[in-house]
Structures are given as structure tokens and as C-alpha cells.
JSON list of C-alpha atoms and ligand atoms in Angstrom, two decimals:
[
{"chain": "A", "resi": 9, "resn": "MET", "atom": "CA", "xyz": [8.22, 15.10, 4.74]},
{"chain": "A", "resi": 10, "resn": "SER", "atom": "CA", "xyz": [7.72, 14.03, 8.28]},
{"chain": "A", "resi": 11, "resn": "PRO", "atom": "CA", "xyz": [6.08, 10.90, 9.60]},
{"chain": "A", "resi": 12, "resn": "ARG", "atom": "CA", "xyz": [4.19, 13.28, 11.87]},
{"chain": "A", "resi": 13, "resn": "ARG", "atom": "CA", "xyz": [2.07, 14.00, 8.83]},
{"chain": "A", "resi": 14, "resn": "ILE", "atom": "CA", "xyz": [0.55, 10.59, 9.18]},
{"chain": "A", "resi": 15, "resn": "GLY", "atom": "CA", "xyz": [-2.69, 11.31, 10.91]},
{"chain": "A", "resi": 16, "resn": "ARG", "atom": "CA", "xyz": [-3.56, 9.24, 13.93]},
{"chain": "A", "resi": 17, "resn": "ARG", "atom": "CA", "xyz": [-6.90, 8.62, 15.45]},
{"chain": "A", "resi": 18, "resn": "LEU", "atom": "CA", "xyz": [-8.08, 6.45, 18.25]},
{"chain": "A", "resi": 19, "resn": "ALA", "atom": "CA", "xyz": [-10.95, 4.24, 17.30]},
{"chain": "A", "resi": 20, "resn": "THR", "atom": "CA", "xyz": [-13.42, 3.37, 19.97]},
{"chain": "A", "resi": 21, "resn": "LEU", "atom": "CA", "xyz": [-15.93, 2.06, 17.51]},
{"chain": "A", "resi": 22, "resn": "VAL", "atom": "CA", "xyz": [-17.28, -0.80, 19.56]},
{"chain": "A", "resi": 23, "resn": "ALA", "atom": "CA", "xyz": [-18.17, 1.35, 22.54]},
{"chain": "A", "resi": 24, "resn": "GLY", "atom": "CA", "xyz": [-19.47, 4.09, 20.27]},
{"chain": "A", "resi": 25, "resn": "ALA", "atom": "CA", "xyz": [-21.70, 1.74, 18.31]},
{"chain": "A", "resi": 26, "resn": "ALA", "atom": "CA", "xyz": [-23.22, 0.34, 21.49]},
{"chain": "A", "resi": 27, "resn": "THR", "atom": "CA", "xyz": [-24.06, 3.83, 22.67]},
{"chain": "A", "resi": 28, "resn": "VAL", "atom": "CA", "xyz": [-25.57, 4.95, 19.39]},
{"chain": "A", "resi": 29, "resn": "LEU", "atom": "CA", "xyz": [-27.69, 1.85, 19.12]},
{"chain": "A", "resi": 30, "resn": "GLY", "atom": "CA", "xyz": [-28.82, 2.14, 22.71]},
{"chain": "A", "resi": 31, "resn": "LEU", "atom": "CA", "xyz": [-27.68, -1.35, 23.50]},
{"chain": "A", "resi": 32, "resn": "GLY", "atom": "CA", "xyz": [-27.35, -1.67, 27.23]},
{"chain": "A", "resi": 33, "resn": "LEU", "atom": "CA", "xyz": [-24.34, -3.53, 28.45]},
{"chain": "A", "resi": 34, "resn": "ALA", "atom": "CA", "xyz": [-25.33, -5.07, 31.77]},
{"chain": "A", "resi": 35, "resn": "ASN", "atom": "CA", "xyz": [-21.81, -6.00, 32.64]},
{"chain": "A", "resi": 36, "resn": "PRO", "atom": "CA", "xyz": [-19.45, -4.07, 30.38]},
{"chain": "A", "resi": 37, "resn": "ALA", "atom": "CA", "xyz": [-16.08, -5.62, 29.88]},
{"chain": "A", "resi": 38, "resn": "PRO", "atom": "CA", "xyz": [-12.97, -3.65, 30.74]},
{"chain": "A", "resi": 39, "resn": "ALA", "atom": "CA", "xyz": [-11.91, -1.31, 27.97]},
{"chain": "A", "resi": 40, "resn": "ALA", "atom": "CA", "xyz": [-10.23, -3.22, 25.20]},
{"chain": "A", "resi": 41, "resn": "ALA", "atom": "CA", "xyz": [-6.81, -2.22, 23.96]},
{"chain": "A", "resi": 42, "resn": "GLU", "atom": "CA", "xyz": [-7.12, 0.89, 21.86]},
{"chain": "A", "resi": 43, "resn": "VAL", "atom": "CA", "xyz": [-6.88, 0.37, 18.14]},
{"chain": "A", "resi": 44, "resn": "VAL", "atom": "CA", "xyz": [-4.60, 2.94, 16.60]},
{"chain": "A", "resi": 45, "resn": "THR", "atom": "CA", "xyz": [-5.29, 3.63, 12.95]},
{"chain": "A", "resi": 46, "resn": "ALA", "atom": "CA", "xyz": [-2.72, 5.44, 10.85]},
{"chain": "A", "resi": 47, "resn": "THR", "atom": "CA", "xyz": [-4.06, 7.44, 7.95]},
{"chain": "A", "resi": 48, "resn": "VAL", "atom": "CA", "xyz": [-1.92, 7.58, 4.83]},
{"chain": "A", "resi": 49, "resn": "CYS", "atom": "CA", "xyz": [-3.15, 10.39, 2.60]},
{"chain": "A", "resi": 50, "resn": "TYR", "atom": "CA", "xyz": [-2.58, 9.61, -1.04]},
{"chain": "A", "resi": 51, "resn": "ASN", "atom": "CA", "xyz": [-2.84, 11.93, -4.03]},
{"chain": "A", "resi": 52, "resn": "THR", "atom": "CA", "xyz": [-3.72, 10.89, -7.58]},
{"chain": "A", "resi": 53, "resn": "SER", "atom": "CA", "xyz": [-3.63, 14.36, -9.16]},
{"chain": "A", "resi": 54, "resn": "GLN", "atom": "CA", "xyz": [-0.48, 13.33, -11.08]},
{"chain": "A", "resi": 55, "resn": "ALA", "atom": "CA", "xyz": [-1.49, 9.71, -11.65]},
{"chain": "A", "resi": 56, "resn": "GLY", "atom": "CA", "xyz": [-2.98, 10.28, -15.10]},
{"chain": "A", "resi": 57, "resn": "PRO", "atom": "CA", "xyz": [-4.76, 7.17, -16.37]},
{"chain": "A", "resi": 58, "resn": "TYR", "atom": "CA", "xyz": [-3.84, 5.27, -13.20]},
{"chain": "A", "resi": 59, "resn": "ALA", "atom": "CA", "xyz": [-5.83, 7.33, -10.70]},
{"chain": "A", "resi": 60, "resn": "GLY", "atom": "CA", "xyz": [-8.63, 4.80, -10.61]},
{"chain": "A", "resi": 61, "resn": "VAL", "atom": "CA", "xyz": [-6.15, 1.95, -10.21]},
{"chain": "A", "resi": 62, "resn": "ALA", "atom": "CA", "xyz": [-4.62, 3.77, -7.26]},
{"chain": "A", "resi": 63, "resn": "ASP", "atom": "CA", "xyz": [-8.06, 4.08, -5.68]},
{"chain": "A", "resi": 64, "resn": "GLN", "atom": "CA", "xyz": [-8.61, 0.35, -6.18]},
{"chain": "A", "resi": 65, "resn": "ALA", "atom": "CA", "xyz": [-5.25, -0.45, -4.64]},
{"chain": "A", "resi": 66, "resn": "ALA", "atom": "CA", "xyz": [-5.93, 1.80, -1.65]},
{"chain": "A", "resi": 67, "resn": "GLY", "atom": "CA", "xyz": [-9.25, 0.04, -1.18]},
{"chain": "A", "resi": 68, "resn": "ILE", "atom": "CA", "xyz": [-7.50, -3.32, -1.20]},
{"chain": "A", "resi": 69, "resn": "TRP", "atom": "CA", "xyz": [-5.00, -2.22, 1.43]},
{"chain": "A", "resi": 70, "resn": "ASN", "atom": "CA", "xyz": [-7.79, -0.81, 3.58]},
{"chain": "A", "resi": 71, "resn": "ALA", "atom": "CA", "xyz": [-9.73, -4.05, 3.31]},
{"chain": "A", "resi": 72, "resn": "TYR", "atom": "CA", "xyz": [-6.77, -6.26, 4.17]},
{"chain": "A", "resi": 73, "resn": "THR", "atom": "CA", "xyz": [-5.41, -4.30, 7.14]},
{"chain": "A", "resi": 74, "resn": "ASN", "atom": "CA", "xyz": [-6.69, -3.13, 10.51]},
{"chain": "A", "resi": 75, "resn": "ASN", "atom": "CA", "xyz": [-4.26, -0.40, 11.50]},
{"chain": "A", "resi": 76, "resn": "LEU", "atom": "CA", "xyz": [-4.12, 1.44, 8.21]},
{"chain": "A", "resi": 77, "resn": "ASN", "atom": "CA", "xyz": [-6.51, 3.83, 6.51]},
{"chain": "A", "resi": 78, "resn": "MET", "atom": "CA", "xyz": [-5.60, 5.07, 3.05]},
{"chain": "A", "resi": 79, "resn": "SER", "atom": "CA", "xyz": [-7.59, 8.14, 2.08]},
{"chain": "A", "resi": 80, "resn": "LYS", "atom": "CA", "xyz": [-7.40, 10.94, -0.48]},
{"chain": "A", "resi": 81, "resn": "CYS", "atom": "CA", "xyz": [-6.79, 13.52, 2.22]},
{"chain": "A", "resi": 82, "resn": "GLY", "atom": "CA", "xyz": [-3.37, 14.87, 1.32]},
{"chain": "A", "resi": 83, "resn": "SER", "atom": "CA", "xyz": [-0.01, 14.01, -0.16]},
{"chain": "A", "resi": 84, "resn": "ASN", "atom": "CA", "xyz": [1.82, 11.56, 2.09]},
{"chain": "A", "resi": 85, "resn": "LEU", "atom": "CA", "xyz": [1.86, 9.34, -0.98]},
{"chain": "A", "resi": 86, "resn": "MET", "atom": "CA", "xyz": [1.96, 10.77, -4.49]},
{"chain": "A", "resi": 87, "resn": "ILE", "atom": "CA", "xyz": [1.21, 8.57, -7.50]},
{"chain": "A", "resi": 88, "resn": "TYR", "atom": "CA", "xyz": [3.04, 9.37, -10.74]},
{"chain": "A", "resi": 89, "resn": "TYR", "atom": "CA", "xyz": [3.49, 7.67, -14.07]},
{"chain": "A", "resi": 90, "resn": "THR", "atom": "CA", "xyz": [6.20, 7.56, -16.67]},
{"chain": "A", "resi": 91, "resn": "THR", "atom": "CA", "xyz": [7.05, 5.65, -19.83]},
{"chain": "A", "resi": 92, "resn": "GLY", "atom": "CA", "xyz": [10.04, 3.35, -19.65]},
{"chain": "A", "resi": 93, "resn": "GLY", "atom": "CA", "xyz": [12.57, 2.81, -16.91]},
{"chain": "A", "resi": 94, "resn": "GLY", "atom": "CA", "xyz": [10.36, 0.64, -14.76]},
{"chain": "A", "resi": 95, "resn": "SER", "atom": "CA", "xyz": [7.83, 1.08, -12.02]},
{"chain": "A", "resi": 96, "resn": "TYR", "atom": "CA", "xyz": [9.21, 1.92, -8.60]},
{"chain": "A", "resi": 97, "resn": "ALA", "atom": "CA", "xyz": [8.53, 3.27, -5.17]},
{"chain": "A", "resi": 98, "resn": "VAL", "atom": "CA", "xyz": [10.46, 5.75, -3.06]},
{"chain": "A", "resi": 99, "resn": "ARG", "atom": "CA", "xyz": [9.69, 5.50, 0.63]},
{"chain": "A", "resi": 100, "resn": "ARG", "atom": "CA", "xyz": [10.93, 8.46, 2.62]},
{"chain": "A", "resi": 101, "resn": "SER", "atom": "CA", "xyz": [9.52, 7.08, 5.83]},
{"chain": "A", "resi": 102, "resn": "LEU", "atom": "CA", "xyz": [6.71, 4.75, 6.73]},
{"chain": "A", "resi": 103, "resn": "GLY", "atom": "CA", "xyz": [3.65, 5.89, 4.81]},
{"chain": "A", "resi": 104, "resn": "ASN", "atom": "CA", "xyz": [5.48, 8.75, 3.09]},
{"chain": "A", "resi": 105, "resn": "GLY", "atom": "CA", "xyz": [6.90, 8.78, -0.39]},
{"chain": "A", "resi": 106, "resn": "TYR", "atom": "CA", "xyz": [5.85, 8.27, -3.97]},
{"chain": "A", "resi": 107, "resn": "VAL", "atom": "CA", "xyz": [5.09, 5.59, -6.53]},
{"chain": "A", "resi": 108, "resn": "VAL", "atom": "CA", "xyz": [5.84, 5.74, -10.23]},
{"chain": "A", "resi": 109, "resn": "ILE", "atom": "CA", "xyz": [4.00, 3.47, -12.66]},
{"chain": "A", "resi": 110, "resn": "ASP", "atom": "CA", "xyz": [5.71, 2.64, -15.95]},
{"chain": "A", "resi": 111, "resn": "THR", "atom": "CA", "xyz": [3.13, 2.71, -18.73]},
{"chain": "A", "resi": 112, "resn": "ILE", "atom": "CA", "xyz": [4.99, 0.00, -20.65]},
{"chain": "A", "resi": 113, "resn": "GLN", "atom": "CA", "xyz": [5.00, -2.38, -17.70]},
{"chain": "A", "resi": 114, "resn": "ALA", "atom": "CA", "xyz": [1.36, -1.52, -17.14]},
{"chain": "A", "resi": 115, "resn": "GLN", "atom": "CA", "xyz": [0.62, -3.04, -20.56]},
{"chain": "A", "resi": 116, "resn": "GLN", "atom": "CA", "xyz": [2.56, -6.20, -19.79]},
{"chain": "A", "resi": 117, "resn": "TYR", "atom": "CA", "xyz": [1.58, -6.91, -16.20]},
{"chain": "A", "resi": 118, "resn": "SER", "atom": "CA", "xyz": [-1.55, -6.43, -14.16]},
{"chain": "A", "resi": 119, "resn": "VAL", "atom": "CA", "xyz": [-1.39, -2.73, -13.41]},
{"chain": "A", "resi": 120, "resn": "LEU", "atom": "CA", "xyz": [-3.45, -3.23, -10.26]},
{"chain": "A", "resi": 121, "resn": "ARG", "atom": "CA", "xyz": [-0.88, -5.73, -9.00]},
{"chain": "A", "resi": 122, "resn": "ILE", "atom": "CA", "xyz": [1.91, -3.31, -9.82]},
{"chain": "A", "resi": 123, "resn": "MET", "atom": "CA", "xyz": [0.10, -0.55, -7.97]},
{"chain": "A", "resi": 124, "resn": "THR", "atom": "CA", "xyz": [-0.68, -2.54, -4.82]},
{"chain": "A", "resi": 125, "resn": "HIS", "atom": "CA", "xyz": [2.88, -3.90, -4.82]},
{"chain": "A", "resi": 126, "resn": "GLU", "atom": "CA", "xyz": [4.49, -0.48, -5.11]},
{"chain": "A", "resi": 127, "resn": "ILE", "atom": "CA", "xyz": [2.19, 0.94, -2.45]},
{"chain": "A", "resi": 128, "resn": "GLY", "atom": "CA", "xyz": [3.22, -2.04, -0.33]},
{"chain": "A", "resi": 129, "resn": "HIS", "atom": "CA", "xyz": [6.75, -0.61, -0.31]},
{"chain": "A", "resi": 130, "resn": "ILE", "atom": "CA", "xyz": [5.43, 2.70, 1.00]},
{"chain": "A", "resi": 131, "resn": "LEU", "atom": "CA", "xyz": [3.67, 0.71, 3.72]},
{"chain": "A", "resi": 132, "resn": "GLY", "atom": "CA", "xyz": [6.96, -0.81, 4.79]},
{"chain": "A", "resi": 133, "resn": "LEU", "atom": "CA", "xyz": [7.20, -4.07, 2.86]},
{"chain": "A", "resi": 134, "resn": "PRO", "atom": "CA", "xyz": [10.38, -5.27, 1.13]},
{"chain": "A", "resi": 135, "resn": "ASP", "atom": "CA", "xyz": [10.54, -7.25, -2.10]},
{"chain": "A", "resi": 136, "resn": "ASN", "atom": "CA", "xyz": [10.38, -11.03, -2.01]},
{"chain": "A", "resi": 137, "resn": "TYR", "atom": "CA", "xyz": [11.19, -12.13, -5.54]},
{"chain": "A", "resi": 138, "resn": "ASN", "atom": "CA", "xyz": [10.45, -15.82, -5.08]},
{"chain": "A", "resi": 139, "resn": "GLY", "atom": "CA", "xyz": [8.13, -16.22, -8.06]},
{"chain": "A", "resi": 140, "resn": "GLN", "atom": "CA", "xyz": [5.08, -17.04, -5.96]},
{"chain": "A", "resi": 141, "resn": "CYS", "atom": "CA", "xyz": [1.92, -15.39, -7.28]},
{"chain": "A", "resi": 142, "resn": "TYR", "atom": "CA", "xyz": [0.09, -15.62, -3.96]},
{"chain": "A", "resi": 143, "resn": "LEU", "atom": "CA", "xyz": [2.57, -13.11, -2.60]},
{"chain": "A", "resi": 144, "resn": "LEU", "atom": "CA", "xyz": [2.08, -9.50, -3.60]},
{"chain": "A", "resi": 145, "resn": "MET", "atom": "CA", "xyz": [5.68, -8.60, -2.92]},
{"chain": "A", "resi": 146, "resn": "SER", "atom": "CA", "xyz": [6.98, -11.23, -5.34]},
{"chain": "A", "resi": 147, "resn": "GLY", "atom": "CA", "xyz": [6.15, -8.58, -7.95]},
{"chain": "A", "resi": 148, "resn": "GLY", "atom": "CA", "xyz": [7.27, -9.27, -11.49]},
{"chain": "A", "resi": 149, "resn": "SER", "atom": "CA", "xyz": [9.08, -12.47, -10.49]},
{"chain": "A", "resi": 150, "resn": "ALA", "atom": "CA", "xyz": [5.70, -14.21, -10.63]},
{"chain": "A", "resi": 151, "resn": "GLY", "atom": "CA", "xyz": [5.44, -13.45, -14.35]},
{"chain": "A", "resi": 152, "resn": "THR", "atom": "CA", "xyz": [3.02, -11.58, -16.53]},
{"chain": "A", "resi": 153, "resn": "GLY", "atom": "CA", "xyz": [0.33, -14.20, -16.01]},
{"chain": "A", "resi": 154, "resn": "CYS", "atom": "CA", "xyz": [0.11, -13.38, -12.32]},
{"chain": "A", "resi": 155, "resn": "THR", "atom": "CA", "xyz": [-2.64, -10.84, -11.78]},
{"chain": "A", "resi": 156, "resn": "ASN", "atom": "CA", "xyz": [-3.07, -11.28, -8.01]},
{"chain": "A", "resi": 157, "resn": "PRO", "atom": "CA", "xyz": [-3.39, -7.75, -6.56]},
{"chain": "A", "resi": 158, "resn": "TYR", "atom": "CA", "xyz": [-3.99, -8.83, -2.95]},
{"chain": "A", "resi": 159, "resn": "PRO", "atom": "CA", "xyz": [-1.49, -8.97, -0.10]},
{"chain": "A", "resi": 160, "resn": "TYR", "atom": "CA", "xyz": [-1.03, -12.41, 1.42]},
{"chain": "A", "resi": 161, "resn": "SER", "atom": "CA", "xyz": [-2.02, -12.74, 5.06]},
{"chain": "A", "resi": 162, "resn": "THR", "atom": "CA", "xyz": [1.58, -12.49, 6.22]},
{"chain": "A", "resi": 163, "resn": "GLU", "atom": "CA", "xyz": [2.14, -9.37, 4.13]},
{"chain": "A", "resi": 164, "resn": "ALA", "atom": "CA", "xyz": [-0.99, -7.65, 5.44]},
{"chain": "A", "resi": 165, "resn": "ALA", "atom": "CA", "xyz": [-0.06, -8.62, 8.99]},
{"chain": "A", "resi": 166, "resn": "GLN", "atom": "CA", "xyz": [3.37, -7.07, 8.53]},
{"chain": "A", "resi": 167, "resn": "VAL", "atom": "CA", "xyz": [1.79, -3.79, 7.43]},
{"chain": "A", "resi": 168, "resn": "ASP", "atom": "CA", "xyz": [-0.44, -3.85, 10.49]},
{"chain": "A", "resi": 169, "resn": "ARG", "atom": "CA", "xyz": [2.60, -4.40, 12.68]},
{"chain": "A", "resi": 170, "resn": "ASN", "atom": "CA", "xyz": [4.45, -1.60, 10.90]},
{"chain": "A", "resi": 171, "resn": "PHE", "atom": "CA", "xyz": [1.67, 0.89, 11.52]},
{"chain": "A", "resi": 172, "resn": "GLY", "atom": "CA", "xyz": [0.77, -0.46, 14.92]},
{"chain": "A", "resi": 173, "resn": "GLY", "atom": "CA", "xyz": [4.29, 0.28, 16.03]},
{"chain": "A", "resi": 174, "resn": "PHE", "atom": "CA", "xyz": [4.98, 3.22, 13.74]},
{"chain": "A", "resi": 175, "resn": "GLY", "atom": "CA", "xyz": [8.31, 1.69, 12.84]},
{"chain": "A", "resi": 176, "resn": "ALA", "atom": "CA", "xyz": [11.07, 4.13, 12.04]},
{"chain": "A", "resi": 177, "resn": "GLU", "atom": "CA", "xyz": [12.73, 3.88, 8.66]},
{"chain": "A", "resi": 178, "resn": "GLY", "atom": "CA", "xyz": [14.72, 6.21, 6.51]},
{"chain": "A", "resi": 179, "resn": "THR", "atom": "CA", "xyz": [14.49, 6.77, 2.79]},
{"chain": "A", "resi": 180, "resn": "GLN", "atom": "CA", "xyz": [14.57, 3.62, 0.72]},
{"chain": "A", "resi": 181, "resn": "VAL", "atom": "CA", "xyz": [14.28, 3.26, -3.05]},
{"chain": "A", "resi": 182, "resn": "PHE", "atom": "CA", "xyz": [12.78, 0.12, -4.55]},
{"chain": "A", "resi": 183, "resn": "ARG", "atom": "CA", "xyz": [13.88, -0.03, -8.15]},
{"chain": "A", "resi": 184, "resn": "ASP", "atom": "CA", "xyz": [11.65, -2.84, -9.22]},
{"chain": "A", "resi": 185, "resn": "SER", "atom": "CA", "xyz": [12.24, -5.71, -11.53]},
{"chain": "A", "resi": 186, "resn": "TRP", "atom": "CA", "xyz": [9.24, -6.45, -13.65]},
{"chain": "A", "resi": 187, "resn": "PRO", "atom": "CA", "xyz": [11.11, -8.23, -16.44]},
{"chain": "A", "resi": 188, "resn": "ALA", "atom": "CA", "xyz": [10.44, -6.74, -19.85]},
{"chain": "A", "resi": 189, "resn": "LEU", "atom": "CA", "xyz": [8.93, -8.76, -22.64]},
{"chain": "A", "resi": 190, "resn": "ALA", "atom": "CA", "xyz": [10.53, -8.91, -26.07]},
{"chain": "A", "resi": 191, "resn": "THR", "atom": "CA", "xyz": [7.49, -7.30, -27.64]},
{"chain": "A", "resi": 192, "resn": "ILE", "atom": "CA", "xyz": [4.36, -5.64, -26.43]},
{"chain": "A", "resi": 193, "resn": "GLY", "atom": "CA", "xyz": [1.40, -7.63, -27.59]},
{"chain": "B", "resi": 1060, "resn": "LIG", "atom": "ZN1", "xyz": [9.04, -4.09, -5.40]}
]
């Protein structure tokens, strides 16, 4: 898959809104820097019981970033699930790849946190297994009690920088560590 498949659009929302609303600008400011929004099309047709969770996670990423728009418009990002072996993400390039949710881990950890974390890899974030729950990319190192599904400000800002610059990366596999429990409660 090619990063060219990431749709791009130029947002001129401020100027457009002023026109639509008929608000006269007596002394319009010079055109602001264009905001480039990258669209990552995700597909939940293979996500089974986790399709809704994927939608929630996409909504979180949209809410926490400025340069990214996740939408169900194609298959830049496929969501799969499996049983056993761990949740993971395969990023072929920025915004392109797939996420696999392990149904066993989904019973032990917040599945929304797993989903937003794994999608974070597709959006260009590395792991940061420092045990801190306020970080999304600390993943399973923060324990099963950590249900925070939101990127920290620094994590969201990194995604904005990634998509603002359309950083070039090759395929990377994030074989995640969400430590298993002795028993499933
Ligand atoms: Zn990870």
C-alpha cells in the first residue's frame, strides 16, 4: 500500500465559515498558514465484536489531533481480531497498516485503551513502556487497572507533527507486551 492513499485536503474553514455566515471582515488578516489534514481510512469489516471500539478509538484520535481525520472511507487501516498471541500493530507506512486485537487481552485490559494504543502505532507512535497510565503508549506496562484510552498531550502533538510533515517510515511491527494474567477472571 502506498502513503499516497492517504487522502489530503486543504482546510480553509475559517474563511469559508465567514463567507457562509455573511460576516464582513472590514480588515481581513493575511491568509493564515494552510492546515493540511490527512485522512486515514479505516475498515472494521473484519473487526468482529471490536468494530464499535475501533469507532470509539478513531473518534478519540480525531478529537485529540488537528492534522488527522480518521474516517471509514477505505482500508488504509484494517482492524482484525484473534485469540491468543497478543494484540499488535503492523505499520507499513504512516497511516497504513493493520491492527490485531487479542480477545484474551481484551478481557484483561481496557479494550478501548488497547485499540487506541495500537492505532497510535499506525499513526507513527512508538512504545513507551514506563508504566505511566497517563501515557497511551505505555500500553500494558501500566497494568490492567489502567483504563485510560486517551493520548497524552505530547503523544497527540507527535501525531500532529507526523501527519503535518507526512514523515516517511517503512514497515514496522509492534509486537506488544500486555502481560498476561494467571487466570481470566
Ligand atoms: Zn505498543
